């Protein structure tokens, strides 16, 4: 049995932010994806336009020409030069090859032609791979108030707001989605505080603020009896701020792990509807077309200096199995 038959996935992301915690949370929250986060996710550490140049250098004819629709790209071979553990692997060894990159229209090398070429080249996860572009960048996943779907469906940003220094703080502060995805890193719960992480994640949270804070404090006091009252108050407030701000409400008898899964499912549903209904002008029964999204965004930017906020990396869940986003 080869690795393809075992269902291996290869995911190439732009940088550390995409890998950890974004994909780490996705892979842990949806174990059905069977993504081995430690072994199957790799960082390119630069943007889509540099990847374009690398591919042109590798597969071009030496005159700057490349048939972007017909070229047979073997991404694992290309990556093996940087990651020795991939030596001996070819694309036939992987069931899915995914690329998650930012649109980055503020970049001096931004080019609609280059993006169109890349989207055509990477259109099949079982062959060259499938490209998921985030508009304007990864943080678009948290630029959404889940209480107001219609506002999100029409949400756009101006081109001048698209640099990372301007856009990232805007998106992260827009709701508590950043906190929900990043609570482990915000609270340092990955390794050092595993006991506390389990305690906090298993609380059946109340939507009543005082009851919720009391439950958090009791769990912290259990795992860290050495904490003073001041430390308990400060830390419980930090936990609370990660969870309760402009989002869907907790359900009765729902712990944090269940809540985060349902939150992500809701978020993916919003992004799927925005892709199909708002951008592609189709019904929810159709399939998301990454090429149509890219073309629409390029045109919107050219004529109105705006683009729609949408994170297509989330839509891998739909591509993998639409039932994953149902609850």
mmCIF file of C-alpha atoms in Angstrom:
data_model
loop_
_atom_site.group_PDB
_atom_site.id
_atom_site.type_symbol
_atom_site.label_atom_id
_atom_site.label_comp_id
_atom_site.label_asym_id
_atom_site.label_seq_id
_atom_site.Cartn_x
_atom_site.Cartn_y
_atom_site.Cartn_z
ATOM 1 C CA UNK A 1 0.000 0.000 0.000
ATOM 2 C CA UNK A 2 1.479 3.380 -0.961
ATOM 3 C CA UNK A 3 1.128 6.574 1.022
ATOM 4 C CA UNK A 4 -1.616 7.828 -1.285
ATOM 5 C CA UNK A 5 -3.742 4.838 -0.368
ATOM 6 C CA UNK A 6 -3.110 5.612 3.283
ATOM 7 C CA UNK A 7 -4.617 9.065 2.739
ATOM 8 C CA UNK A 8 -1.580 11.282 3.353
ATOM 9 C CA UNK A 9 -2.054 15.010 2.881
ATOM 10 C CA UNK A 10 0.629 17.570 2.015
ATOM 11 C CA UNK A 11 -0.151 21.161 2.967
ATOM 12 C CA UNK A 12 2.090 24.058 1.941
ATOM 13 C CA UNK A 13 1.360 27.302 3.749
ATOM 14 C CA UNK A 14 2.847 30.751 3.418
ATOM 15 C CA UNK A 15 4.246 31.068 6.924
ATOM 16 C CA UNK A 16 4.118 30.183 10.604
ATOM 17 C CA UNK A 17 0.838 32.038 11.241
ATOM 18 C CA UNK A 18 -0.976 29.723 8.852
ATOM 19 C CA UNK A 19 0.656 26.623 10.274
ATOM 20 C CA UNK A 20 0.380 27.437 13.940
ATOM 21 C CA UNK A 21 -2.177 27.875 15.298
ATOM 22 C CA UNK A 22 -4.616 28.177 12.346
ATOM 23 C CA UNK A 23 -4.083 24.733 10.804
ATOM 24 C CA UNK A 24 -3.164 23.213 14.141
ATOM 25 C CA UNK A 25 -6.561 24.156 15.520
ATOM 26 C CA UNK A 26 -8.372 22.993 12.360
ATOM 27 C CA UNK A 27 -6.629 19.597 12.389
ATOM 28 C CA UNK A 28 -7.245 19.056 16.107
ATOM 29 C CA UNK A 29 -10.852 20.259 16.003
ATOM 30 C CA UNK A 30 -11.697 18.046 13.031
ATOM 31 C CA UNK A 31 -9.824 14.752 13.553
ATOM 32 C CA UNK A 32 -11.859 13.325 10.653
ATOM 33 C CA UNK A 33 -9.471 15.172 8.328
ATOM 34 C CA UNK A 34 -6.711 12.820 9.472
ATOM 35 C CA UNK A 35 -4.102 15.540 9.055
ATOM 36 C CA UNK A 36 -0.854 14.783 10.843
ATOM 37 C CA UNK A 37 -0.068 18.379 11.679
ATOM 38 C CA UNK A 38 3.547 17.724 12.667
ATOM 39 C CA UNK A 39 4.413 15.724 9.533
ATOM 40 C CA UNK A 40 2.137 17.002 6.773
ATOM 41 C CA UNK A 41 2.172 20.813 7.067
ATOM 42 C CA UNK A 42 5.115 22.754 5.621
ATOM 43 C CA UNK A 43 5.903 26.468 5.443
ATOM 44 C CA UNK A 44 7.184 28.189 2.306
ATOM 45 C CA UNK A 45 8.174 31.272 4.357
ATOM 46 C CA UNK A 46 7.497 33.743 1.594
ATOM 47 C CA UNK A 47 4.500 34.770 -0.496
ATOM 48 C CA UNK A 48 2.668 33.513 -3.571
ATOM 49 C CA UNK A 49 4.617 35.740 -5.960
ATOM 50 C CA UNK A 50 7.934 34.229 -4.879
ATOM 51 C CA UNK A 51 6.448 30.767 -5.329
ATOM 52 C CA UNK A 52 5.498 31.808 -8.860
ATOM 53 C CA UNK A 53 9.118 32.779 -9.521
ATOM 54 C CA UNK A 54 10.391 29.486 -8.094
ATOM 55 C CA UNK A 55 8.079 27.510 -10.362
ATOM 56 C CA UNK A 56 9.052 29.564 -13.390
ATOM 57 C CA UNK A 57 12.706 28.929 -12.619
ATOM 58 C CA UNK A 58 12.104 25.206 -12.110
ATOM 59 C CA UNK A 59 9.724 24.424 -14.955
ATOM 60 C CA UNK A 60 10.104 27.338 -17.385
ATOM 61 C CA UNK A 61 11.811 27.096 -20.766
ATOM 62 C CA UNK A 62 14.603 29.490 -19.846
ATOM 63 C CA UNK A 63 13.004 32.359 -21.761
ATOM 64 C CA UNK A 64 10.506 33.227 -19.069
ATOM 65 C CA UNK A 65 7.728 31.126 -20.587
ATOM 66 C CA UNK A 66 5.696 28.357 -18.970
ATOM 67 C CA UNK A 67 2.448 26.641 -19.940
ATOM 68 C CA UNK A 68 0.638 27.240 -16.660
ATOM 69 C CA UNK A 69 -2.340 25.061 -17.580
ATOM 70 C CA UNK A 70 -0.424 22.014 -18.804
ATOM 71 C CA UNK A 71 2.762 21.926 -16.708
ATOM 72 C CA UNK A 72 3.170 18.869 -14.526
ATOM 73 C CA UNK A 73 4.382 20.144 -11.139
ATOM 74 C CA UNK A 74 5.716 17.803 -8.455
ATOM 75 C CA UNK A 75 5.553 19.937 -5.341
ATOM 76 C CA UNK A 76 6.980 17.321 -2.915
ATOM 77 C CA UNK A 77 10.120 17.046 -5.058
ATOM 78 C CA UNK A 78 10.506 20.835 -5.057
ATOM 79 C CA UNK A 79 10.017 21.020 -1.283
ATOM 80 C CA UNK A 80 12.389 18.129 -0.583
ATOM 81 C CA UNK A 81 15.335 20.455 -1.260
ATOM 82 C CA UNK A 82 14.397 22.388 1.844
ATOM 83 C CA UNK A 83 12.795 19.555 3.817
ATOM 84 C CA UNK A 84 14.965 16.397 3.691
ATOM 85 C CA UNK A 85 12.155 14.287 5.186
ATOM 86 C CA UNK A 86 10.325 14.638 1.861
ATOM 87 C CA UNK A 87 13.153 13.124 -0.160
ATOM 88 C CA UNK A 88 11.884 10.130 -2.133
ATOM 89 C CA UNK A 89 8.287 11.407 -2.092
ATOM 90 C CA UNK A 90 6.409 12.393 -5.221
ATOM 91 C CA UNK A 91 2.929 13.780 -5.654
ATOM 92 C CA UNK A 92 1.561 10.298 -6.385
ATOM 93 C CA UNK A 93 2.284 9.486 -2.740
ATOM 94 C CA UNK A 94 -0.299 11.998 -1.515
ATOM 95 C CA UNK A 95 -4.073 11.853 -1.634
ATOM 96 C CA UNK A 96 -4.397 15.625 -1.204
ATOM 97 C CA UNK A 97 -1.964 18.468 -1.877
ATOM 98 C CA UNK A 98 -3.106 21.885 -0.645
ATOM 99 C CA UNK A 99 -1.565 25.343 -0.858
ATOM 100 C CA UNK A 100 -2.746 28.129 1.483
ATOM 101 C CA UNK A 101 -1.461 31.597 0.569
ATOM 102 C CA UNK A 102 -2.482 35.250 0.849
ATOM 103 C CA UNK A 103 -3.768 37.430 -1.979
ATOM 104 C CA UNK A 104 -1.340 40.179 -0.883
ATOM 105 C CA UNK A 105 -2.403 42.820 -3.389
ATOM 106 C CA UNK A 106 -0.300 45.386 -1.481
ATOM 107 C CA UNK A 107 2.865 43.488 -2.419
ATOM 108 C CA UNK A 108 5.068 45.275 -4.995
ATOM 109 C CA UNK A 109 5.043 42.053 -7.056
ATOM 110 C CA UNK A 110 1.241 41.788 -7.070
ATOM 111 C CA UNK A 111 0.077 40.666 -10.495
ATOM 112 C CA UNK A 112 -3.425 39.475 -11.508
ATOM 113 C CA UNK A 113 -1.801 37.560 -14.369
ATOM 114 C CA UNK A 114 0.501 35.673 -12.012
ATOM 115 C CA UNK A 115 -2.343 34.843 -9.657
ATOM 116 C CA UNK A 116 -4.532 33.613 -12.510
ATOM 117 C CA UNK A 117 -1.692 31.400 -13.721
ATOM 118 C CA UNK A 118 -1.164 29.944 -10.247
ATOM 119 C CA UNK A 119 -4.868 29.329 -9.702
ATOM 120 C CA UNK A 120 -5.068 27.441 -13.001
ATOM 121 C CA UNK A 121 -1.925 25.439 -12.280
ATOM 122 C CA UNK A 122 -3.100 24.443 -8.807
ATOM 123 C CA UNK A 123 -6.728 23.482 -9.364
ATOM 124 C CA UNK A 124 -6.746 19.779 -8.436
ATOM 125 C CA UNK A 125 -5.762 18.548 -4.943
ATOM 126 C CA UNK A 126 -5.163 15.040 -6.280
ATOM 127 C CA UNK A 127 -2.704 16.192 -8.962
ATOM 128 C CA UNK A 128 -0.532 19.355 -8.846
ATOM 129 C CA UNK A 129 -2.429 20.549 -5.787
ATOM 130 C CA UNK A 130 -5.201 23.048 -5.037
ATOM 131 C CA UNK A 131 -4.548 26.695 -4.220
ATOM 132 C CA UNK A 132 -6.639 28.379 -1.529
ATOM 133 C CA UNK A 133 -6.109 32.141 -1.532
ATOM 134 C CA UNK A 134 -7.039 34.236 1.498
ATOM 135 C CA UNK A 135 -8.397 37.739 0.818
ATOM 136 C CA UNK A 136 -6.695 39.929 1.780
ATOM 137 C CA UNK A 137 -4.694 37.539 3.982
ATOM 138 C CA UNK A 138 -4.969 34.713 6.515
ATOM 139 C CA UNK A 139 -6.489 36.902 9.235
ATOM 140 C CA UNK A 140 -9.666 37.198 7.164
ATOM 141 C CA UNK A 141 -10.885 34.149 9.112
ATOM 142 C CA UNK A 142 -11.367 36.292 12.218
ATOM 143 C CA UNK A 143 -12.703 39.385 10.419
ATOM 144 C CA UNK A 144 -16.304 38.352 11.024
ATOM 145 C CA UNK A 145 -18.991 38.986 13.615
ATOM 146 C CA UNK A 146 -20.936 35.720 13.658
ATOM 147 C CA UNK A 147 -23.992 37.469 15.085
ATOM 148 C CA UNK A 148 -24.451 39.458 11.877
ATOM 149 C CA UNK A 149 -24.130 37.205 8.849
ATOM 150 C CA UNK A 150 -25.537 39.690 6.324
ATOM 151 C CA UNK A 151 -22.947 42.285 7.284
ATOM 152 C CA UNK A 152 -20.173 39.758 6.750
ATOM 153 C CA UNK A 153 -21.554 38.643 3.381
ATOM 154 C CA UNK A 154 -21.120 42.205 2.126
ATOM 155 C CA UNK A 155 -17.916 43.002 4.022
ATOM 156 C CA UNK A 156 -15.124 44.549 1.912
ATOM 157 C CA UNK A 157 -11.870 46.323 2.687
ATOM 158 C CA UNK A 158 -10.124 49.175 0.920
ATOM 159 C CA UNK A 159 -6.865 48.509 -0.856
ATOM 160 C CA UNK A 160 -5.028 51.006 1.349
ATOM 161 C CA UNK A 161 -5.940 48.901 4.421
ATOM 162 C CA UNK A 162 -4.427 45.733 3.015
ATOM 163 C CA UNK A 163 -0.883 45.879 4.397
ATOM 164 C CA UNK A 164 -0.285 43.463 7.237
ATOM 165 C CA UNK A 165 0.455 46.260 9.685
ATOM 166 C CA UNK A 166 -2.946 47.805 8.985
ATOM 167 C CA UNK A 167 -5.164 44.822 8.314
ATOM 168 C CA UNK A 168 -4.079 42.269 10.913
ATOM 169 C CA UNK A 169 -4.933 44.378 14.005
ATOM 170 C CA UNK A 170 -8.252 45.336 12.405
ATOM 171 C CA UNK A 171 -9.227 41.714 11.762
ATOM 172 C CA UNK A 172 -8.017 40.377 15.113
ATOM 173 C CA UNK A 173 -9.965 42.971 17.105
ATOM 174 C CA UNK A 174 -13.172 42.626 15.082
ATOM 175 C CA UNK A 175 -14.607 39.766 17.165
ATOM 176 C CA UNK A 176 -13.435 37.023 19.505
ATOM 177 C CA UNK A 177 -12.696 34.590 16.671
ATOM 178 C CA UNK A 178 -8.984 35.310 16.967
ATOM 179 C CA UNK A 179 -9.161 34.395 20.655
ATOM 180 C CA UNK A 180 -11.132 31.215 19.963
ATOM 181 C CA UNK A 181 -8.524 30.036 17.451
ATOM 182 C CA UNK A 182 -5.536 31.270 19.460
ATOM 183 C CA UNK A 183 -6.518 30.666 23.076
ATOM 184 C CA UNK A 184 -3.758 28.054 23.541
ATOM 185 C CA UNK A 185 -1.020 30.417 22.407
ATOM 186 C CA UNK A 186 -2.543 33.483 24.082
ATOM 187 C CA UNK A 187 -2.686 31.637 27.397
ATOM 188 C CA UNK A 188 0.393 29.460 26.776
ATOM 189 C CA UNK A 189 -1.618 26.251 27.061
ATOM 190 C CA UNK A 190 0.061 24.077 24.424
ATOM 191 C CA UNK A 191 2.684 22.236 26.474
ATOM 192 C CA UNK A 192 3.494 23.914 29.777
ATOM 193 C CA UNK A 193 -0.134 24.158 30.884
ATOM 194 C CA UNK A 194 -1.672 20.962 29.525
ATOM 195 C CA UNK A 195 -3.479 20.216 32.799
ATOM 196 C CA UNK A 196 -5.014 23.683 32.831
ATOM 197 C CA UNK A 197 -5.908 23.468 29.121
ATOM 198 C CA UNK A 198 -7.898 20.277 29.733
ATOM 199 C CA UNK A 199 -9.588 21.810 32.749
ATOM 200 C CA UNK A 200 -10.652 24.953 30.884
ATOM 201 C CA UNK A 201 -11.753 23.102 27.756
ATOM 202 C CA UNK A 202 -14.005 20.726 29.691
ATOM 203 C CA UNK A 203 -15.970 23.428 31.499
ATOM 204 C CA UNK A 204 -19.623 23.543 30.507
ATOM 205 C CA UNK A 205 -19.602 27.306 30.195
ATOM 206 C CA UNK A 206 -22.525 29.493 31.137
ATOM 207 C CA UNK A 207 -23.423 32.581 29.116
ATOM 208 C CA UNK A 208 -23.910 34.389 32.428
ATOM 209 C CA UNK A 209 -20.726 36.374 32.975
ATOM 210 C CA UNK A 210 -20.470 35.903 36.745
ATOM 211 C CA UNK A 211 -21.190 32.174 36.598
ATOM 212 C CA UNK A 212 -18.687 31.767 33.778
ATOM 213 C CA UNK A 213 -15.950 33.676 35.604
ATOM 214 C CA UNK A 214 -16.625 31.645 38.749
ATOM 215 C CA UNK A 215 -16.276 28.360 36.826
ATOM 216 C CA UNK A 216 -13.037 29.522 35.215
ATOM 217 C CA UNK A 217 -11.596 30.659 38.548
ATOM 218 C CA UNK A 218 -12.424 27.353 40.241
ATOM 219 C CA UNK A 219 -10.644 25.381 37.490
ATOM 220 C CA UNK A 220 -7.599 27.648 37.637
ATOM 221 C CA UNK A 221 -7.514 27.388 41.441
ATOM 222 C CA UNK A 222 -7.649 23.579 41.137
ATOM 223 C CA UNK A 223 -4.718 23.395 38.727
ATOM 224 C CA UNK A 224 -2.766 26.289 40.289
ATOM 225 C CA UNK A 225 -3.533 26.465 44.024
ATOM 226 C CA UNK A 226 -0.515 28.759 44.443
ATOM 227 C CA UNK A 227 -2.264 31.592 42.553
ATOM 228 C CA UNK A 228 -3.319 34.611 44.607
ATOM 229 C CA UNK A 229 -6.800 36.111 44.331
ATOM 230 C CA UNK A 230 -5.367 38.849 42.157
ATOM 231 C CA UNK A 231 -3.746 36.308 39.812
ATOM 232 C CA UNK A 232 -6.994 34.324 39.628
ATOM 233 C CA UNK A 233 -8.998 37.428 38.732
ATOM 234 C CA UNK A 234 -6.502 38.564 36.109
ATOM 235 C CA UNK A 235 -6.161 35.156 34.455
ATOM 236 C CA UNK A 236 -9.882 34.349 34.492
ATOM 237 C CA UNK A 237 -10.574 37.742 32.899
ATOM 238 C CA UNK A 238 -8.042 36.942 30.179
ATOM 239 C CA UNK A 239 -9.705 33.586 29.502
ATOM 240 C CA UNK A 240 -13.136 35.185 29.431
ATOM 241 C CA UNK A 241 -12.029 37.858 26.960
ATOM 242 C CA UNK A 242 -10.842 35.103 24.590
ATOM 243 C CA UNK A 243 -14.247 33.454 24.552
ATOM 244 C CA UNK A 244 -17.071 35.949 24.870
ATOM 245 C CA UNK A 245 -17.172 38.824 22.428
ATOM 246 C CA UNK A 246 -19.394 39.174 19.374
ATOM 247 C CA UNK A 247 -19.891 35.512 18.622
ATOM 248 C CA UNK A 248 -22.507 32.782 18.644
ATOM 249 C CA UNK A 249 -23.797 31.825 22.083
ATOM 250 C CA UNK A 250 -22.841 28.702 23.975
ATOM 251 C CA UNK A 251 -25.400 25.921 24.011
ATOM 252 C CA UNK A 252 -26.570 24.243 27.195
ATOM 253 C CA UNK A 253 -24.086 21.615 28.459
ATOM 254 C CA UNK A 254 -21.511 22.544 25.779
ATOM 255 C CA UNK A 255 -17.815 22.624 26.645
ATOM 256 C CA UNK A 256 -15.204 24.747 24.917
ATOM 257 C CA UNK A 257 -13.997 22.041 22.516
ATOM 258 C CA UNK A 258 -17.565 21.484 21.316
ATOM 259 C CA UNK A 259 -18.165 25.225 21.140
ATOM 260 C CA UNK A 260 -15.043 25.825 19.063
ATOM 261 C CA UNK A 261 -16.019 23.111 16.593
ATOM 262 C CA UNK A 262 -19.511 24.589 16.195
ATOM 263 C CA UNK A 263 -18.045 28.084 15.875
ATOM 264 C CA UNK A 264 -15.725 26.980 13.059
ATOM 265 C CA UNK A 265 -18.571 25.126 11.351
ATOM 266 C CA UNK A 266 -20.652 28.305 11.432
ATOM 267 C CA UNK A 267 -17.716 30.344 10.173
ATOM 268 C CA UNK A 268 -17.135 27.989 7.228
ATOM 269 C CA UNK A 269 -20.826 28.134 6.353
ATOM 270 C CA UNK A 270 -20.624 31.945 6.213
ATOM 271 C CA UNK A 271 -17.544 31.874 3.982
ATOM 272 C CA UNK A 272 -19.091 29.246 1.728
ATOM 273 C CA UNK A 273 -22.240 31.325 1.308
ATOM 274 C CA UNK A 274 -20.197 34.453 0.628
ATOM 275 C CA UNK A 275 -18.171 32.637 -2.040
ATOM 276 C CA UNK A 276 -21.207 31.196 -3.803
ATOM 277 C CA UNK A 277 -23.973 33.755 -3.371
ATOM 278 C CA UNK A 278 -22.163 37.088 -2.974
ATOM 279 C CA UNK A 279 -19.102 36.600 -5.181
ATOM 280 C CA UNK A 280 -20.079 33.914 -7.691
ATOM 281 C CA UNK A 281 -23.738 34.987 -7.806
ATOM 282 C CA UNK A 282 -24.891 31.366 -7.598
ATOM 283 C CA UNK A 283 -26.896 29.195 -5.214
ATOM 284 C CA UNK A 284 -25.639 27.201 -2.254
ATOM 285 C CA UNK A 285 -26.164 24.039 -4.274
ATOM 286 C CA UNK A 286 -23.293 24.940 -6.600
ATOM 287 C CA UNK A 287 -19.581 24.378 -6.004
ATOM 288 C CA UNK A 288 -17.101 27.068 -5.053
ATOM 289 C CA UNK A 289 -14.911 27.978 -8.031
ATOM 290 C CA UNK A 290 -11.576 29.445 -6.916
ATOM 291 C CA UNK A 291 -10.913 30.855 -10.385
ATOM 292 C CA UNK A 292 -14.217 32.763 -10.380
ATOM 293 C CA UNK A 293 -13.493 34.170 -6.928
ATOM 294 C CA UNK A 294 -10.055 35.332 -7.998
ATOM 295 C CA UNK A 295 -11.377 36.951 -11.193
ATOM 296 C CA UNK A 296 -14.141 38.744 -9.299
ATOM 297 C CA UNK A 297 -11.692 40.023 -6.675
ATOM 298 C CA UNK A 298 -9.227 41.243 -9.298
ATOM 299 C CA UNK A 299 -11.996 43.148 -11.075
ATOM 300 C CA UNK A 300 -13.355 44.630 -7.870
ATOM 301 C CA UNK A 301 -9.908 45.813 -6.867
ATOM 302 C CA UNK A 302 -9.261 47.311 -10.293
ATOM 303 C CA UNK A 303 -12.549 49.209 -10.540
ATOM 304 C CA UNK A 304 -13.398 50.036 -6.910
ATOM 305 C CA UNK A 305 -10.094 49.623 -4.997
ATOM 306 C CA UNK A 306 -11.892 47.188 -2.667
ATOM 307 C CA UNK A 307 -11.980 43.424 -2.286
ATOM 308 C CA UNK A 308 -14.340 41.113 -0.408
ATOM 309 C CA UNK A 309 -13.074 39.704 2.865
ATOM 310 C CA UNK A 310 -13.023 35.915 2.505
ATOM 311 C CA UNK A 311 -10.806 33.087 3.704
ATOM 312 C CA UNK A 312 -10.958 30.259 1.193
ATOM 313 C CA UNK A 313 -8.581 28.042 3.211
ATOM 314 C CA UNK A 314 -11.529 27.318 5.493
ATOM 315 C CA UNK A 315 -13.371 25.850 2.520
ATOM 316 C CA UNK A 316 -11.086 22.828 2.461
ATOM 317 C CA UNK A 317 -13.468 21.417 5.069
ATOM 318 C CA UNK A 318 -16.274 21.595 2.504
ATOM 319 C CA UNK A 319 -14.096 20.095 -0.224
ATOM 320 C CA UNK A 320 -13.032 17.251 2.042
ATOM 321 C CA UNK A 321 -16.532 16.417 3.269
ATOM 322 C CA UNK A 322 -19.499 18.851 3.315
ATOM 323 C CA UNK A 323 -20.899 17.027 6.342
ATOM 324 C CA UNK A 324 -18.017 18.304 8.441
ATOM 325 C CA UNK A 325 -19.619 21.739 8.612
ATOM 326 C CA UNK A 326 -22.997 20.432 9.740
ATOM 327 C CA UNK A 327 -24.032 20.320 13.404
#
